[in-house]
Tab-separated table of C-alpha atoms in Angstrom:
chain	number	residue	atom	x	y	z
P	1	MET	CA	0.000	0.000	0.000
P	2	SER	CA	1.314	3.450	-0.915
P	3	GLU	CA	2.254	6.092	1.633
P	4	ILE	CA	-0.734	8.227	0.674
P	5	ALA	CA	-3.254	5.366	0.839
P	6	SER	CA	-2.053	4.472	4.324
P	7	SER	CA	-1.880	8.069	5.565
P	8	LEU	CA	-4.116	9.266	8.383
P	9	GLU	CA	-5.550	11.966	6.119
P	10	TYR	CA	-6.715	9.459	3.504
P	11	VAL	CA	-8.070	7.070	6.142
P	12	SER	CA	-9.940	9.986	7.733
P	13	PHE	CA	-11.339	10.977	4.339
P	14	ARG	CA	-12.629	7.494	3.570
P	15	SER	CA	-14.216	7.190	7.003
P	16	SER	CA	-15.857	10.624	7.010
P	17	VAL	CA	-16.934	11.263	3.404
P	18	PRO	CA	-19.333	8.655	2.000
P	19	GLN	CA	-18.912	7.367	-1.521
P	20	LYS	CA	-22.039	7.687	-3.641
P	21	ARG	CA	-23.033	5.867	-6.815
P	22	VAL	CA	-25.475	7.500	-9.216
P	23	ILE	CA	-27.128	6.116	-12.365
P	24	VAL	CA	-28.411	8.675	-14.880
P	25	ASP	CA	-28.484	6.621	-18.089
P	26	GLU	CA	-30.992	4.026	-19.216
P	27	ASP	CA	-28.146	1.520	-19.078
P	28	SER	CA	-27.986	0.647	-15.371
P	29	SER	CA	-24.403	-0.545	-15.742
P	30	LYS	CA	-23.241	3.040	-16.253
P	31	VAL	CA	-22.637	4.220	-12.696
P	32	TRP	CA	-21.062	7.532	-11.710
P	33	THR	CA	-18.955	7.293	-8.545
P	34	MET	CA	-18.729	10.467	-6.514
P	35	TYR	CA	-17.793	12.126	-3.253
P	36	ASP	CA	-19.968	15.131	-2.425
P	37	ALA	CA	-18.800	17.091	0.616
P	38	GLY	CA	-19.646	20.493	2.010
P	39	PRO	CA	-22.885	22.505	2.291
P	40	ARG	CA	-25.563	20.882	0.109
P	41	HIS	CA	-27.421	24.141	-0.451
P	42	ILE	CA	-24.512	25.443	-2.540
P	43	LYS	CA	-25.716	25.151	-6.156
P	44	CYS	CA	-22.492	26.099	-7.939
P	45	PRO	CA	-19.877	23.833	-6.345
P	46	LEU	CA	-16.367	22.939	-7.408
P	47	VAL	CA	-16.465	19.699	-9.433
P	48	CYS	CA	-13.210	17.727	-9.815
P	49	LEU	CA	-12.551	15.514	-12.842
P	50	PRO	CA	-9.609	13.063	-12.736
P	51	PRO	CA	-7.065	12.017	-15.382
P	52	VAL	CA	-7.142	8.665	-17.214
P	53	SER	CA	-5.535	6.847	-14.284
P	54	GLY	CA	-7.636	8.523	-11.609
P	55	THR	CA	-10.616	7.566	-9.493
P	56	ALA	CA	-12.976	9.819	-7.571
P	57	ASP	CA	-10.832	9.735	-4.429
P	58	VAL	CA	-7.682	11.228	-6.001
P	59	PHE	CA	-8.901	14.720	-5.036
P	60	PHE	CA	-9.358	13.834	-1.369
P	61	LYS	CA	-6.823	16.471	-0.300
P	62	GLN	CA	-8.883	19.166	-2.006
P	63	ILE	CA	-12.097	17.838	-0.479
P	64	MET	CA	-10.698	17.766	3.053
P	65	ALA	CA	-9.008	21.171	2.884
P	66	LEU	CA	-11.651	23.158	1.005
P	67	THR	CA	-14.730	21.800	2.770
P	68	ALA	CA	-13.090	22.822	6.045
P	69	ARG	CA	-13.310	26.388	4.707
P	70	GLY	CA	-16.973	26.083	3.778
P	71	PHE	CA	-16.693	25.013	0.133
P	72	ARG	CA	-18.828	22.374	-1.497
P	73	VAL	CA	-16.580	20.030	-3.479
P	74	ILE	CA	-17.705	17.133	-5.671
P	75	SER	CA	-15.178	14.646	-7.017
P	76	LEU	CA	-16.319	12.365	-9.821
P	77	GLU	CA	-15.395	9.145	-11.572
P	78	HIS	CA	-17.348	8.571	-14.757
P	79	PRO	CA	-18.633	5.219	-16.068
P	80	VAL	CA	-17.681	3.669	-19.394
P	81	TYR	CA	-18.308	6.110	-22.243
P	82	TRP	CA	-16.621	5.652	-25.610
P	83	THR	CA	-17.123	9.127	-27.090
P	84	VAL	CA	-16.822	12.696	-25.871
P	85	VAL	CA	-20.440	13.396	-26.842
P	86	ASP	CA	-21.709	10.461	-24.770
P	87	TRP	CA	-19.624	11.643	-21.816
P	88	CYS	CA	-20.947	15.202	-22.124
P	89	GLU	CA	-24.538	13.982	-22.279
P	90	GLY	CA	-23.986	11.752	-19.255
P	91	PHE	CA	-22.391	14.606	-17.299
P	92	ARG	CA	-25.283	16.914	-18.186
P	93	LYS	CA	-27.743	14.343	-16.873
P	94	LEU	CA	-25.695	14.001	-13.686
P	95	LEU	CA	-25.811	17.757	-13.059
P	96	ASP	CA	-29.566	17.643	-13.613
P	97	GLU	CA	-29.864	14.755	-11.156
P	98	LEU	CA	-27.878	16.713	-8.554
P	99	GLY	CA	-29.918	19.874	-9.149
P	100	LEU	CA	-26.896	21.934	-10.229
P	101	ASP	CA	-27.465	24.683	-12.786
P	102	LYS	CA	-23.821	25.704	-13.057
P	103	VAL	CA	-20.491	24.460	-11.718
P	104	HIS	CA	-16.833	25.397	-11.455
P	105	ILE	CA	-14.745	22.542	-12.880
P	106	PHE	CA	-11.231	21.579	-11.794
P	107	GLY	CA	-9.982	19.088	-14.354
P	108	SER	CA	-6.648	17.280	-14.535
P	109	SER	CA	-5.303	16.099	-17.907
P	110	LEU	CA	-8.207	14.176	-19.524
P	111	GLY	CA	-10.526	15.684	-16.902
P	112	GLY	CA	-9.513	19.155	-18.060
P	113	PHE	CA	-10.039	18.253	-21.702
P	114	LEU	CA	-13.521	16.889	-20.968
P	115	ALA	CA	-14.331	20.021	-18.958
P	116	GLN	CA	-13.510	22.160	-21.996
P	117	LYS	CA	-15.562	19.938	-24.306
P	118	PHE	CA	-18.542	20.081	-21.936
P	119	ALA	CA	-18.410	23.879	-21.871
P	120	GLU	CA	-18.336	23.765	-25.665
P	121	TYR	CA	-21.191	21.221	-25.690
P	122	THR	CA	-23.642	23.416	-23.743
P	123	PRO	CA	-23.588	26.853	-25.437
P	124	GLN	CA	-27.364	27.319	-25.521
P	125	CYS	CA	-27.769	26.531	-21.832
P	126	PRO	CA	-24.342	27.112	-20.241
P	127	ARG	CA	-23.565	24.828	-17.311
P	128	VAL	CA	-19.938	25.836	-16.683
P	129	GLN	CA	-19.218	29.010	-14.708
P	130	SER	CA	-15.429	28.677	-14.727
P	131	LEU	CA	-12.580	26.259	-15.456
P	132	ILE	CA	-9.362	25.378	-13.648
P	133	LEU	CA	-7.239	23.254	-15.980
P	134	CYS	CA	-4.323	21.333	-14.470
P	135	ASN	CA	-1.672	19.785	-16.751
P	136	SER	CA	-4.328	19.614	-19.436
P	137	PHE	CA	-4.550	19.867	-23.232
P	138	CYS	CA	-6.950	21.013	-25.949
P	139	ASP	CA	-6.085	18.632	-28.796
P	140	THR	CA	-5.809	14.835	-28.489
P	141	SER	CA	-3.413	14.601	-31.431
P	142	VAL	CA	-0.553	15.363	-29.029
P	143	PHE	CA	-0.688	11.723	-27.891
P	144	GLN	CA	-0.090	10.365	-31.416
P	145	TYR	CA	-2.590	7.510	-31.094
P	146	THR	CA	-5.423	9.018	-33.130
P	147	ASP	CA	-5.130	6.370	-35.859
P	148	THR	CA	-5.186	3.394	-33.485
P	149	ALA	CA	-7.429	4.611	-30.635
P	150	PHE	CA	-10.381	2.652	-32.040
P	151	LEU	CA	-8.487	-0.572	-31.250
P	152	PHE	CA	-8.040	0.056	-27.515
P	153	TRP	CA	-11.202	-1.880	-26.668
P	154	LEU	CA	-9.459	-5.056	-27.922
P	155	LEU	CA	-6.338	-4.749	-25.790
P	156	PRO	CA	-5.915	-6.559	-22.447
P	157	SER	CA	-5.668	-4.574	-19.230
P	158	VAL	CA	-1.940	-5.126	-18.804
P	159	VAL	CA	-1.196	-3.532	-22.190
P	160	LEU	CA	-3.548	-0.607	-21.530
P	161	LYS	CA	-1.977	0.037	-18.132
P	162	LYS	CA	1.470	0.103	-19.716
P	163	LEU	CA	0.237	2.715	-22.188
P	164	VAL	CA	-1.030	4.897	-19.341
P	165	MET	CA	2.083	4.433	-17.225
P	166	GLY	CA	4.231	5.403	-20.182
P	167	GLY	CA	3.408	8.995	-19.298
P	168	PHE	CA	4.700	8.624	-15.739
P	169	PRO	CA	8.211	9.991	-15.046
P	170	LEU	CA	11.112	7.530	-15.042
P	171	LYS	CA	13.870	9.469	-13.296
P	172	LEU	CA	14.335	9.890	-9.567
P	173	LEU	CA	11.665	12.058	-8.009
P	174	ASP	CA	11.311	13.958	-4.763
P	175	ALA	CA	9.406	12.066	-2.074
P	176	GLU	CA	6.049	13.816	-2.494
P	177	VAL	CA	5.956	13.388	-6.269
P	178	ALA	CA	7.030	9.751	-5.967
P	179	ASP	CA	4.285	9.110	-3.407
P	180	SER	CA	1.698	10.661	-5.741
P	181	VAL	CA	2.798	8.365	-8.570
P	182	ASP	CA	2.594	5.296	-6.309
P	183	PHE	CA	-0.924	6.264	-5.250
P	184	MET	CA	-2.066	6.812	-8.840
P	185	VAL	CA	-0.628	3.450	-9.893
P	186	GLU	CA	-2.803	1.856	-7.216
P	187	ARG	CA	-5.844	3.745	-8.529
P	188	LEU	CA	-5.030	2.571	-12.054
P	189	ASP	CA	-4.758	-1.029	-10.859
P	190	SER	CA	-8.271	-0.777	-9.413
P	191	LEU	CA	-9.779	-0.017	-12.841
P	192	GLY	CA	-11.146	-2.697	-15.158
P	193	GLN	CA	-10.280	-3.243	-18.817
P	194	GLN	CA	-13.394	-1.484	-20.130
P	195	GLU	CA	-12.840	1.533	-17.902
P	196	ILE	CA	-9.226	2.020	-18.984
P	197	ALA	CA	-9.923	1.285	-22.655
P	198	SER	CA	-12.821	3.744	-22.845
P	199	ARG	CA	-10.838	6.486	-21.122
P	200	LEU	CA	-7.854	5.989	-23.410
P	201	THR	CA	-10.158	5.995	-26.426
P	202	ILE	CA	-11.629	9.379	-25.450
P	203	ASN	CA	-8.151	10.646	-24.538
P	204	CYS	CA	-6.574	9.669	-27.874
P	205	ALA	CA	-9.341	9.588	-30.517
P	206	ASN	CA	-9.120	12.492	-32.959
P	207	CYS	CA	-10.778	15.436	-31.193
P	208	PHE	CA	-9.970	19.027	-30.330
P	209	VAL	CA	-11.453	21.951	-28.430
P	210	GLN	CA	-12.663	25.041	-30.276
P	211	PRO	CA	-11.225	27.625	-27.866
P	212	GLN	CA	-12.907	30.546	-29.630
P	213	LYS	CA	-16.168	29.287	-28.151
P	214	LEU	CA	-14.796	29.437	-24.601
P	215	GLN	CA	-13.194	32.891	-24.523
P	216	HIS	CA	-16.049	34.223	-22.373
P	217	LEU	CA	-15.204	31.789	-19.568
P	218	ASP	CA	-13.132	32.520	-16.487
P	219	ILE	CA	-10.166	30.136	-16.853
P	220	THR	CA	-7.108	29.412	-14.740
P	221	ILE	CA	-4.358	27.164	-16.106
P	222	ILE	CA	-2.196	25.330	-13.561
P	223	ASP	CA	1.078	23.975	-14.936
P	224	VAL	CA	4.227	22.432	-13.485
P	225	PHE	CA	7.759	22.902	-14.765
P	226	ASP	CA	9.257	19.589	-13.683
P	227	GLU	CA	8.862	16.313	-15.570
P	228	CYS	CA	5.311	15.402	-16.546
P	229	ALA	CA	3.450	13.745	-19.406
P	230	LEU	CA	2.895	16.992	-21.329
P	231	THR	CA	5.541	18.752	-23.392
P	232	GLN	CA	6.314	22.446	-23.404
P	233	GLN	CA	4.670	22.699	-26.822
P	234	VAL	CA	1.389	21.398	-25.400
P	235	ARG	CA	1.569	24.024	-22.661
P	236	GLU	CA	2.264	26.766	-25.196
P	237	ASN	CA	-0.743	25.669	-27.246
P	238	MET	CA	-2.939	25.986	-24.162
P	239	TYR	CA	-1.628	29.499	-23.468
P	240	LYS	CA	-2.282	30.536	-27.073
P	241	SER	CA	-5.763	29.016	-27.011
P	242	TYR	CA	-6.713	31.011	-23.900
P	243	PRO	CA	-4.796	34.306	-24.007
P	244	LEU	CA	-6.996	35.793	-21.274
P	245	ALA	CA	-6.560	32.872	-18.874
P	246	LYS	CA	-4.771	33.331	-15.577
P	247	LEU	CA	-1.581	31.285	-15.348
P	248	ALA	CA	-0.610	29.501	-12.140
P	249	HIS	CA	2.892	28.120	-12.570
P	250	MET	CA	4.396	25.630	-10.153
P	251	LYS	CA	8.087	24.801	-10.165
P	252	LYS	CA	7.439	21.187	-9.115
P	253	GLY	CA	4.508	18.843	-8.763
P	254	GLY	CA	4.774	16.190	-11.473
P	255	ASN	CA	1.686	14.814	-13.187
P	256	PHE	CA	-0.414	15.008	-10.027
P	257	PRO	CA	0.310	18.278	-8.186
P	258	TYR	CA	-3.064	18.133	-6.410
P	259	LEU	CA	-1.514	15.228	-4.462
P	260	SER	CA	2.185	16.142	-4.339
P	261	ARG	CA	1.777	19.914	-3.847
P	262	CYS	CA	-1.759	20.016	-2.506
P	263	ASP	CA	-1.331	23.151	-0.359
P	264	GLU	CA	-0.195	25.199	-3.336
P	265	VAL	CA	-2.932	23.838	-5.612
P	266	ASN	CA	-5.568	24.486	-2.949
P	267	LEU	CA	-4.448	28.089	-2.682
P	268	HIS	CA	-4.711	28.513	-6.444
P	269	LEU	CA	-8.229	27.078	-6.305
P	270	GLN	CA	-9.242	29.500	-3.555
P	271	VAL	CA	-7.753	32.471	-5.412
P	272	HIS	CA	-9.691	31.457	-8.523
P	273	LEU	CA	-12.994	31.036	-6.664
P	274	ARG	CA	-12.934	34.017	-4.332
P	275	LYS	CA	-14.055	36.454	-7.050
P	276	TYR	CA	-17.479	34.797	-6.826
P	277	ASN	CA	-17.976	35.752	-3.188
P	278	GLY	CA	-21.395	37.182	-2.537
P	279	THR	CA	-22.831	36.002	-5.861
P	280	ARG	CA	-25.119	33.121	-6.760
P	281	TYR	CA	-22.056	31.396	-8.211
P	282	SER	CA	-20.145	31.221	-4.948
P	283	ALA	CA	-18.849	27.713	-4.200
P	284	CYS	CA	-18.495	28.599	-0.523
P	285	GLU	CA	-21.091	28.829	2.233
P	286	ASP	CA	-19.414	31.624	4.137
P	287	ASP	CA	-17.876	34.121	1.732
P	288	ALA	CA	-15.902	35.641	4.565
P	289	SER	CA	-14.031	32.389	5.033
P	290	ILE	CA	-12.121	33.090	1.841
P	291	ASN	CA	-11.441	36.739	2.605
P	292	ASN	CA	-10.441	35.881	6.152
P	293	LEU	CA	-7.731	33.415	5.224
P	294	SER	CA	-5.035	33.064	7.839
P	295	GLN	CA	-2.104	35.466	7.577
P	296	GLU	CA	0.052	32.564	6.507
P	297	ALA	CA	-2.273	31.676	3.640
P	298	ASN	CA	-2.516	35.307	2.498
P	299	SER	CA	1.255	35.569	2.501
P	300	ALA	CA	1.461	32.375	0.488
P	301	VAL	CA	-1.003	33.712	-2.091
P	302	GLU	CA	0.993	36.920	-2.440
P	303	PHE	CA	4.179	34.899	-2.827
P	304	LEU	CA	2.618	32.713	-5.532
P	305	VAL	CA	1.452	35.732	-7.504
P	306	SER	CA	4.671	37.711	-7.129
P	307	SER	CA	6.890	34.757	-8.031
P	308	THR	CA	5.025	33.758	-11.196
P	309	SER	CA	7.362	35.577	-13.563
P	310	ALA	CA	10.433	34.214	-11.840
P	311	SER	CA	9.001	30.690	-11.926
P	312	VAL	CA	8.258	30.988	-15.633
P	313	MET	CA	11.804	32.035	-16.454
P	314	GLU	CA	13.365	29.425	-14.232
P	315	GLY	CA	11.060	26.704	-15.490
P	316	GLN	CA	11.793	27.536	-19.120
P	317	ASN	CA	15.517	27.429	-18.410
P	318	GLU	CA	15.139	23.980	-16.886
P	319	LEU	CA	13.145	22.553	-19.793
């Protein structure tokens, strides 16, 4: 068992936050797994979408930290869908089932891509208030499997898992990043063949976001400058696609900074969400809880903002 899975924080999370399973499709085998924590009367919560290897519990650090400050946080794990359109329709039905008109979405890698596609999918009746995209992308062609993605459903689990783990770093890592990788490998091992194959199919089948349709959205892009699955070119494409987006650069964090650098990611999430204080789109019960962050947290936010330029230059030099 990994260090994270055996940690007191994770054990406390699993014992205090119930896992829910929701069916919204006619096919009863399609079950959404979710953790919904925080004030239920909040109708514009933060919804977390995991990467290919993730399950609903990978955002437990965000759930524990943000709900303690009055936020409502929902972490999801979607059932087997083979196309982006099917996923978007299923997610729309889930929001309807939960009685949520709009949401803020924090998506990592594939989760971020699907968040963008969902915002694009619902232009007539917008369901996305804002996006926080972590190590994400806007064009699946970057993975170079567009011509063979339709064959993933035939491959055994062991081959699919190797494909996913090919994006994990190989060199020596700092302890927190290494622990996050170990935890995500365990989550990947818990997934069945159909789950992995369908996620990889959506992740790699020829598809791209039309960013011109999303320029009205409030977007924050969280990136790391150490080794991760995405190249610098992919990052640059994201920046060009969303020139008005706020950039939150992290010197380290790996593929899963919400696990390895959770405090920093949580601060970025709070900074992104606090502009909605006092509005119907607030994700927090007590708006003052964001404004009245501890002095330490405020200092950390100021440091993150002031050091962005330096981090960019240093990160680019390292790459």
